[in-house]
PDB file of C-alpha atoms in Angstrom:
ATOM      1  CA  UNK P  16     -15.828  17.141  -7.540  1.00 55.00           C
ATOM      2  CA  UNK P  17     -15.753  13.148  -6.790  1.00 83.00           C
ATOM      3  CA  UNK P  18     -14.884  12.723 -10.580  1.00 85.00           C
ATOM      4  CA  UNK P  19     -12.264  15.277 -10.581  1.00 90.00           C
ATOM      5  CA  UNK P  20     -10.439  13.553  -7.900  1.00 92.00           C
ATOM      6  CA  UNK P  21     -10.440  10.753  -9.037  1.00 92.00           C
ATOM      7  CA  UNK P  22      -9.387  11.595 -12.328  1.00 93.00           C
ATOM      8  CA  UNK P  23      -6.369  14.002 -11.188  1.00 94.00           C
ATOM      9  CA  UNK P  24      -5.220  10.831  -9.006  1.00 94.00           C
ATOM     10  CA  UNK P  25      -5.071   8.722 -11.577  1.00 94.00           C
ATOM     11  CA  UNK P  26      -2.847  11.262 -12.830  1.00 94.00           C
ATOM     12  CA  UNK P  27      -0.816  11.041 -10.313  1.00 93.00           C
ATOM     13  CA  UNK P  28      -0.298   7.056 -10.383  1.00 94.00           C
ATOM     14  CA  UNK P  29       0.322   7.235 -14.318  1.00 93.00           C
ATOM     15  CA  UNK P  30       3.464   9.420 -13.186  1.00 92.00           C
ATOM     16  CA  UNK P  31       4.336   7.724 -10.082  1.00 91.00           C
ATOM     17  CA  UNK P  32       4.803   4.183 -12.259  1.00 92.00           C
ATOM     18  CA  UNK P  33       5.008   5.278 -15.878  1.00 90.00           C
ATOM     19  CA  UNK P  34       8.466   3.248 -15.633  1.00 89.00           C
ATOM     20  CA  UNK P  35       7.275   0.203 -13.465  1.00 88.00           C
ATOM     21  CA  UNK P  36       8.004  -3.250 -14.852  1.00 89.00           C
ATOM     22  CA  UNK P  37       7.511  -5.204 -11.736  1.00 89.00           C
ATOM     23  CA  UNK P  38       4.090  -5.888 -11.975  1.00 92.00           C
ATOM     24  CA  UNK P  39       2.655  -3.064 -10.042  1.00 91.00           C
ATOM     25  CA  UNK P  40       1.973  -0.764 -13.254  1.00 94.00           C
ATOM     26  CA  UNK P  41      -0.162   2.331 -13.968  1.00 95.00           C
ATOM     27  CA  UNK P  42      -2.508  -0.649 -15.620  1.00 96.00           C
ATOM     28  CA  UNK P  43      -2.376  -2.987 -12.110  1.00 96.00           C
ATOM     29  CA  UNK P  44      -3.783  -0.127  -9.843  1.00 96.00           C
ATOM     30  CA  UNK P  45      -6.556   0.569 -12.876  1.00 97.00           C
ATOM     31  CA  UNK P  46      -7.695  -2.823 -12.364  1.00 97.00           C
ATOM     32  CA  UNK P  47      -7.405  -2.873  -8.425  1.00 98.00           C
ATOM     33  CA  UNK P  48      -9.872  -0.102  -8.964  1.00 97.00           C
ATOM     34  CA  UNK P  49     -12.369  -0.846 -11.047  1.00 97.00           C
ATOM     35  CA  UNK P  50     -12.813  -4.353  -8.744  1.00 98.00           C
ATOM     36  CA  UNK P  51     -12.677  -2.166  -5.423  1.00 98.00           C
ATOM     37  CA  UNK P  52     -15.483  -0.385  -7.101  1.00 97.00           C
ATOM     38  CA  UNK P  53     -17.288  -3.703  -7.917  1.00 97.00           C
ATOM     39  CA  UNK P  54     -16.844  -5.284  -4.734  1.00 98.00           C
ATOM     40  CA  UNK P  55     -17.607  -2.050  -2.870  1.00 98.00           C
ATOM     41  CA  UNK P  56     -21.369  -1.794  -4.764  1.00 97.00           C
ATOM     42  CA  UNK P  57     -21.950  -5.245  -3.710  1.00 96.00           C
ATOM     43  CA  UNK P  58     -20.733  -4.810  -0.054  1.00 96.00           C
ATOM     44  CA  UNK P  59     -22.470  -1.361   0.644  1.00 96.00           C
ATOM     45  CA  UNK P  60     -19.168   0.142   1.433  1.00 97.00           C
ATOM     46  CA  UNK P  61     -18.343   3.682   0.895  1.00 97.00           C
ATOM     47  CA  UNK P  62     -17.214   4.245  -2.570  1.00 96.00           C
ATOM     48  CA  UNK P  63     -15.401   7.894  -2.394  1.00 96.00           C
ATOM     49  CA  UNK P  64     -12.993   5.968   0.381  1.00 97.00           C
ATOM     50  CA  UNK P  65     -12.794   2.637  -1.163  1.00 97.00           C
ATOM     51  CA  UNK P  66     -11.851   4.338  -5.026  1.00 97.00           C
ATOM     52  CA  UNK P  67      -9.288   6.740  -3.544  1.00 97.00           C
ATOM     53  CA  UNK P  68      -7.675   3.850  -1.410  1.00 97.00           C
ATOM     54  CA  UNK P  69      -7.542   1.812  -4.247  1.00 97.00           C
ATOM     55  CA  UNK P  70      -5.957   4.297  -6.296  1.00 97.00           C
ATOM     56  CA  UNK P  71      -3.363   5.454  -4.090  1.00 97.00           C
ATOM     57  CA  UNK P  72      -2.697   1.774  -2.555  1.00 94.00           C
ATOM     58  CA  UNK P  73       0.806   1.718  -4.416  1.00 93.00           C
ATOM     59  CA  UNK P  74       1.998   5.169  -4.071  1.00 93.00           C
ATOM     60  CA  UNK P  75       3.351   4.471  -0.703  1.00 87.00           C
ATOM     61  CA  UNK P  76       4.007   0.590  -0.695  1.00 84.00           C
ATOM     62  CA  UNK P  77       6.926  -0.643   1.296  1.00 77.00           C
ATOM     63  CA  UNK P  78       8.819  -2.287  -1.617  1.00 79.00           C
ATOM     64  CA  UNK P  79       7.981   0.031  -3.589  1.00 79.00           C
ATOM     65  CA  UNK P  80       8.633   3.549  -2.091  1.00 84.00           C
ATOM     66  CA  UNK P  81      10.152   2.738   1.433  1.00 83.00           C
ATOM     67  CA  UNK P  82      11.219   6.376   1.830  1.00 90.00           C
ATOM     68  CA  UNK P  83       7.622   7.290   1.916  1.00 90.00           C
ATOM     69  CA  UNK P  84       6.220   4.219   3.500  1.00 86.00           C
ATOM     70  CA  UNK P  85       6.023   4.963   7.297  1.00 87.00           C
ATOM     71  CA  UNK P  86       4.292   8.372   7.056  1.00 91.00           C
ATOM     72  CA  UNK P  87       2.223   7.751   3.183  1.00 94.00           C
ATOM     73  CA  UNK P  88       3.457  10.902   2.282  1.00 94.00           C
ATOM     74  CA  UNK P  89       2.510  10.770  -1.462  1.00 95.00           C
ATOM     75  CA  UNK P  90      -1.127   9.789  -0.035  1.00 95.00           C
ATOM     76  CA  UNK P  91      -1.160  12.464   2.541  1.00 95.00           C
ATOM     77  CA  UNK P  92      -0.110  15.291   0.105  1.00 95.00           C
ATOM     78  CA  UNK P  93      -2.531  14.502  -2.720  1.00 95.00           C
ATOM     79  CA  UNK P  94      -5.402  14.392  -0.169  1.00 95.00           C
ATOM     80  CA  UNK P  95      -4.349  17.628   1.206  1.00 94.00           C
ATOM     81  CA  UNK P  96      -3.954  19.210  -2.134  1.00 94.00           C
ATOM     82  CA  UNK P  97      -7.312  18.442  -2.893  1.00 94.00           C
ATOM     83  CA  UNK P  98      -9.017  19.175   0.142  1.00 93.00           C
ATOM     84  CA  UNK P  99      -9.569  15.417   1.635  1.00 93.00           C
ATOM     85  CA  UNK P 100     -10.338  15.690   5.268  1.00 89.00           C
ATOM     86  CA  UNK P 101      -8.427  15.008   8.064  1.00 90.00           C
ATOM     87  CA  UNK P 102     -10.521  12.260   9.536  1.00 95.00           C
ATOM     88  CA  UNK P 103     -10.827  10.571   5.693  1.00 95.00           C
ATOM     89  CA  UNK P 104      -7.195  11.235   4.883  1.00 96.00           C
ATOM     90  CA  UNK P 105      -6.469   9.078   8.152  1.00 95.00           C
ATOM     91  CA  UNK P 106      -9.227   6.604   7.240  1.00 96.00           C
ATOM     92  CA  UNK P 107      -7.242   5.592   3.499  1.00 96.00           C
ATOM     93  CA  UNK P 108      -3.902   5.479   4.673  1.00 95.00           C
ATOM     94  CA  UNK P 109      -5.222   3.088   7.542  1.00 94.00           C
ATOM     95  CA  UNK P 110      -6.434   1.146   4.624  1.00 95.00           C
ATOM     96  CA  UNK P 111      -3.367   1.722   2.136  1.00 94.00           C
ATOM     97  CA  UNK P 112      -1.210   0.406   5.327  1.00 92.00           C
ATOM     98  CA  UNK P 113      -3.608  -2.736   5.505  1.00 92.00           C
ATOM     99  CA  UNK P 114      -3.314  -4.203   1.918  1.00 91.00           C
ATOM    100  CA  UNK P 115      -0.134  -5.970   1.693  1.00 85.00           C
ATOM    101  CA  UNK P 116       0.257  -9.558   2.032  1.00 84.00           C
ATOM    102  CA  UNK P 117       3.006 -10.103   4.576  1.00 80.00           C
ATOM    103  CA  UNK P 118       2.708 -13.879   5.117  1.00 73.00           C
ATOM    104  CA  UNK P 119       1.890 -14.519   8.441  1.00 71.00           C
ATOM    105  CA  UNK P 120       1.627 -11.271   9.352  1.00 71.00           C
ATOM    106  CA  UNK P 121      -0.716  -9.851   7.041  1.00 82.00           C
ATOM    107  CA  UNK P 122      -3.467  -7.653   8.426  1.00 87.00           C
ATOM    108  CA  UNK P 123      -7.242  -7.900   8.175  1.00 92.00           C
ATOM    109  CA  UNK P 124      -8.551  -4.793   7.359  1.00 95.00           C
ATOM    110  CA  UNK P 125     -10.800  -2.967  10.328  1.00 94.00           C
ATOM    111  CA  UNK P 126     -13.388  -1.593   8.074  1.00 96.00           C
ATOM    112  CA  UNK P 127     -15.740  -3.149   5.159  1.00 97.00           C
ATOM    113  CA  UNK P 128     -13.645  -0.460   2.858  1.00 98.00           C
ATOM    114  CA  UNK P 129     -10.138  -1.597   3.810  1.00 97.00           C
ATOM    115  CA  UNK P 130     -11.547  -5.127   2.747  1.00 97.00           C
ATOM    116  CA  UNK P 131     -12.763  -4.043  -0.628  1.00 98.00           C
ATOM    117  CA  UNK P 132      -9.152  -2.695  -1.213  1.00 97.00           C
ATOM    118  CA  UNK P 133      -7.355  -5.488  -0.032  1.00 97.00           C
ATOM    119  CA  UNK P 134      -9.647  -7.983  -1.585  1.00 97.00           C
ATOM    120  CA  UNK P 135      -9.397  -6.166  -5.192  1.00 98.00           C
ATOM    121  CA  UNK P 136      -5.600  -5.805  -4.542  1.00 97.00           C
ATOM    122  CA  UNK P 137      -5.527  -9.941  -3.923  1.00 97.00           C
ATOM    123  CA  UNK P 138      -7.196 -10.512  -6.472  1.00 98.00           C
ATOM    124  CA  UNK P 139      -4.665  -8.753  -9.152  1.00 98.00           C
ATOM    125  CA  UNK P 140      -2.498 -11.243  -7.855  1.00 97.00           C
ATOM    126  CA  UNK P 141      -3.810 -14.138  -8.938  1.00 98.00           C
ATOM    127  CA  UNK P 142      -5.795 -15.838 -11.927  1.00 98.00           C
ATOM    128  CA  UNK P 143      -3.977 -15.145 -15.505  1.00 98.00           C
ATOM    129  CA  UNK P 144      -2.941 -11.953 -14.910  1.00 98.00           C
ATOM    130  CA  UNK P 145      -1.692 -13.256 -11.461  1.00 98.00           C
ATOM    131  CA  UNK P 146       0.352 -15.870 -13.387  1.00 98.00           C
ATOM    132  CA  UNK P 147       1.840 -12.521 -15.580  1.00 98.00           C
ATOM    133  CA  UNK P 148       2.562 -10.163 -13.323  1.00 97.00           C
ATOM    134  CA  UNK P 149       4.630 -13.316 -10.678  1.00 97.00           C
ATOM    135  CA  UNK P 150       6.798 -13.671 -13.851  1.00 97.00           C
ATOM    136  CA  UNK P 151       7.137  -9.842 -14.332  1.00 96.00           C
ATOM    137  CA  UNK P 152       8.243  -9.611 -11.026  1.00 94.00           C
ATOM    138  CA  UNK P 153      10.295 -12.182 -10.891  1.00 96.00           C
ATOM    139  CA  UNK P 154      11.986 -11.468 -14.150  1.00 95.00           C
ATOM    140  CA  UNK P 155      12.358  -7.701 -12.879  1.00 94.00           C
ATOM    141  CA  UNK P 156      14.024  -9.122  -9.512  1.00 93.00           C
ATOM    142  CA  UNK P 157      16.570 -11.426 -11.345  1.00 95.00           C
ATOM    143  CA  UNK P 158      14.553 -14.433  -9.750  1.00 96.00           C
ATOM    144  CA  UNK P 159      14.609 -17.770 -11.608  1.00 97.00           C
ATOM    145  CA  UNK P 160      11.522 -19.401 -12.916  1.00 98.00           C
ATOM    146  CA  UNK P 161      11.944 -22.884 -11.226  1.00 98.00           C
ATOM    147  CA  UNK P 162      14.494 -25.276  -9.853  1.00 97.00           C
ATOM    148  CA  UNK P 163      12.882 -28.352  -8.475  1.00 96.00           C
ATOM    149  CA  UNK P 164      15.594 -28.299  -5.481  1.00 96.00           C
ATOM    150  CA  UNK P 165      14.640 -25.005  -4.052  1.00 96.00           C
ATOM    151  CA  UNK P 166      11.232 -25.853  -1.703  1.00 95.00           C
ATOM    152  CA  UNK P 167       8.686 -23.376  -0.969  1.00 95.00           C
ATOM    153  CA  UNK P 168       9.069 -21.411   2.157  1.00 93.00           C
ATOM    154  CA  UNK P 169       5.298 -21.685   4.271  1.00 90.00           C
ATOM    155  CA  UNK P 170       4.020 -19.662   7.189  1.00 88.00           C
ATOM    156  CA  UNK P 171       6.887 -17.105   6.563  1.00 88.00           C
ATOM    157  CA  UNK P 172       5.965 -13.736   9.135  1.00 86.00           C
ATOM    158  CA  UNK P 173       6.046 -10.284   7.748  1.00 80.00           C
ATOM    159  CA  UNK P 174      10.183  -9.757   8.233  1.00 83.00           C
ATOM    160  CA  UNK P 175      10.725 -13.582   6.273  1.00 86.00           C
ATOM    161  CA  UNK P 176       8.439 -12.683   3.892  1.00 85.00           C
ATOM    162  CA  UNK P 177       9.932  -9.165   2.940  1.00 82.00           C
ATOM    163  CA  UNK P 178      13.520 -10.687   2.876  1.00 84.00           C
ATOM    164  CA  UNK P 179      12.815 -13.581   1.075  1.00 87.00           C
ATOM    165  CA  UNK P 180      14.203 -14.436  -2.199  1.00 88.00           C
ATOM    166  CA  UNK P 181      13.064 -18.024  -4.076  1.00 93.00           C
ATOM    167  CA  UNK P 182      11.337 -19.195  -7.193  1.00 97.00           C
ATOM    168  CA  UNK P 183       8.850 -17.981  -9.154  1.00 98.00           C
ATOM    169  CA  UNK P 184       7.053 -20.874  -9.083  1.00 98.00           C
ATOM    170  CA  UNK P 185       7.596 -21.403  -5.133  1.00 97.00           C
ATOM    171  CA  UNK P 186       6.075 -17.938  -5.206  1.00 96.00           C
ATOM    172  CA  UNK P 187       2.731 -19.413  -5.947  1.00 98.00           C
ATOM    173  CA  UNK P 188       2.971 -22.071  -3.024  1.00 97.00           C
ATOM    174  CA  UNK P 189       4.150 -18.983  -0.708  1.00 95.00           C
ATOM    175  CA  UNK P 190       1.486 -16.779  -1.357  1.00 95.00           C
ATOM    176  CA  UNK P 191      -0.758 -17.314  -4.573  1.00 97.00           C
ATOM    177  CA  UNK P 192      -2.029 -20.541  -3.576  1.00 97.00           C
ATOM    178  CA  UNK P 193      -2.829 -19.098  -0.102  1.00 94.00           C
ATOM    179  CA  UNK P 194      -5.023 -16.060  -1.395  1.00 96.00           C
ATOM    180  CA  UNK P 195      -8.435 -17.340  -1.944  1.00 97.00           C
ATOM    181  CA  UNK P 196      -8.702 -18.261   1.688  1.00 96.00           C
ATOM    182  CA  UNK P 197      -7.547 -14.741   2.746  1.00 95.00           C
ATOM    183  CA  UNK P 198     -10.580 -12.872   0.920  1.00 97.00           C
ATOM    184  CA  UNK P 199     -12.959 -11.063   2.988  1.00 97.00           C
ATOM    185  CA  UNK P 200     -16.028 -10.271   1.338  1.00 97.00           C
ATOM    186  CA  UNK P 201     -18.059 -12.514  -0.509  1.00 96.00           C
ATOM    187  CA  UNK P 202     -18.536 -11.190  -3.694  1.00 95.00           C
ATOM    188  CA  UNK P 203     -14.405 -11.841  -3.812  1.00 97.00           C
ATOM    189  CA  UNK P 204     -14.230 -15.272  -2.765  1.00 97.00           C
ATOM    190  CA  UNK P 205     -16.252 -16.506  -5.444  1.00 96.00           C
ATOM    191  CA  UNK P 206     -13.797 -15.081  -8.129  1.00 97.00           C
ATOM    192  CA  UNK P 207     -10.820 -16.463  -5.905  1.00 98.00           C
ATOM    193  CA  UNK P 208     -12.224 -19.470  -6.394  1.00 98.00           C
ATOM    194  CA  UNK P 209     -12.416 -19.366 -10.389  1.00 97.00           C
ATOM    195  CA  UNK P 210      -8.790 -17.618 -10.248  1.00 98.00           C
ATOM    196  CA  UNK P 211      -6.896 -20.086  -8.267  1.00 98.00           C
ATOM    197  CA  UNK P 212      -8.202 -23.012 -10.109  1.00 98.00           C
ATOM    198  CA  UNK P 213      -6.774 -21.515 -13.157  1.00 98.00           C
ATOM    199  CA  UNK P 214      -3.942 -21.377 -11.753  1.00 98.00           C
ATOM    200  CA  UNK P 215      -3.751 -25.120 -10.231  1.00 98.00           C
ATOM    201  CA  UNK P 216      -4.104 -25.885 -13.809  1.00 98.00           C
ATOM    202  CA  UNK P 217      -1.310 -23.707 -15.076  1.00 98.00           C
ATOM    203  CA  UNK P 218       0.927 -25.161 -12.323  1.00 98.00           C
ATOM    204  CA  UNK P 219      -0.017 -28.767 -13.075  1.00 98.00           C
ATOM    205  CA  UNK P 220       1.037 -28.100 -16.952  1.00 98.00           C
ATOM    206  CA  UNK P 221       4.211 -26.103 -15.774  1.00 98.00           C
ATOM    207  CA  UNK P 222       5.399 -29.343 -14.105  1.00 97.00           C
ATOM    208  CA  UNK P 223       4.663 -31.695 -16.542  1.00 97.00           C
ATOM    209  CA  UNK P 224       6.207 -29.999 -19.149  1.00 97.00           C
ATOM    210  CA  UNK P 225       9.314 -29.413 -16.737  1.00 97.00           C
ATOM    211  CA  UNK P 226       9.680 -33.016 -16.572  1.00 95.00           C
ATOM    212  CA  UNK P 227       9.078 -34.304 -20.459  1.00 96.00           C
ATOM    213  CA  UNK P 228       5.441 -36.081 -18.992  1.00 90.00           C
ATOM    214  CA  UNK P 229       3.503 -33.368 -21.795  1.00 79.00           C
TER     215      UNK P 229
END
């Protein structure tokens, strides 16, 4: 049953994004899941909540599907369809309405699933494939990669953060940089840690090269 589930919603997120060049692909929620699925064996966390959360994290995200947002109803009708519970149903969209980084205003999830998903979800966002998918998303946002007289916007709150429009590379001072201290389990802080030093590195080059030093 567990497998079928999970199997018919990734279905369902291979349809929902099969045209997504932003960065929040069919491939990102794949890998959101298999680390909620790590993090949630070393954590003791529930794993039917924690791999359907995971799954369906994007299906109702703000910038992606704000028509659907308030009420999850892609979440809610796939549950239903598949005879999800009321009381679990209510449990993953908590968590699916947890995940987001919203600078200041970002939420810590309430339960040891919600961090699982959140901290798998961070962690997509950083590291190499961090570095990839800011471009992506910048590129499919008609953002610029740089310009050394637009500064980083810090300690933005949730509305700032939604409307904001900068750099890609400011985008790693306004959020990427600030990840690793966000995690909530263990098991992810010590790959935030190997992540974001890539990235310092990456960042370092990027600015040499910008200015002729390398």
């Amino acid at each position: 049953m567990n497998e079928m589930i999970m199997n018919d919603a990734l279905e369902c997120v291979k349809n929902t994004f099969h045209d997504d060049y932003s960065g929040h692909d069919y491939f990102h929620t794949l890998r959101v899941y298999k680390m909620a699925t790590r993090i949630a064996e070393q954590e003791n966390a529930n794993l039917m909540i924690v791999q359907l959360a995971a799954l369906l994290h994007d299906v109702d995200d703000i910038k992606l599907s704000p028509e659907t947002y308030v009420n999850k109803d892609r979440t809610v009708d796939f549950l239903r369809k598949h005879g999800i519970a009321g009381g679990m149903t209510k449990t993953i969209c908590d968590i699916i309405g947890e995940v987001s980084f919203r600078g200041t205003g970002s939420t810590t999830p309430k339960t040891i699933e919600g961090k699982c998903v959140q901290d798998a979800d961070r962690l997509d966002a950083i590291g190499a494939i961090g570095i990839a998918r800011a471009f992506a998303y910048g590129g499919n946002h008609n953002r610029i990669i740089y310009d050394p007289e637009i500064k980083p916007t810090i300690n933005m709150n949730a509305d700032q953060y939604q409307s904001h429009i900068s750099t890609t590379i400011n985008h790693f001072y306004e959020k990427l940089f600030q990840v690793k201290d966000l995690m909530n389990t263990d098991t992810a802080k010590k790959i935030a840690k190997q992540r974001e030093d890539y990235m310092k590195i990456y960042i370092s080059e990027f600015l040499d090269e910008w200015d002729g030093i390398r």
